[in-house]
Amino acid sequence: EALDAILAPSRPTDKPLRLPLQDVYKIGGIGTVPVGRVETGVLKPNMVVSFAPSNLQTEVKSIEMHHEALQ
């Protein structure tokens, strides 16, 4: 019961996007799939994001969590 009463901390959505990468997969027919958790900010499909420190920019095609699409 005590664990059920604990509230998850809120993530600051008003700050810049920070998404530390845990892994990167290259999947045939899909492309490069970075895996990580959003620590701050907001991530949405069709957003253009920059990866540091290389400053590589790319567009987010889709977002999934446990094989379910998120919006």
Phi, psi and omega in degrees: 000322181296319179293324178293335182278347182283128178269139177292141179293147179282147177264134181290105181275350181272357180263167178299154180297130174225114184227088178298132181275134176268323182198166176224128180245144173250113185246122181302134180082347180246309180123206181272129183239104175280144181238131179186191182232133179290118179269316177219160178083195184226141177237127181224153174302148180075001175286148171262125182239156177245137177258130178262152003270000185283346182062027175291128180251142178206165180260138177282118181276316180202165179229131179228150173223119182054047176066019175241132181292138176247157180243000000 
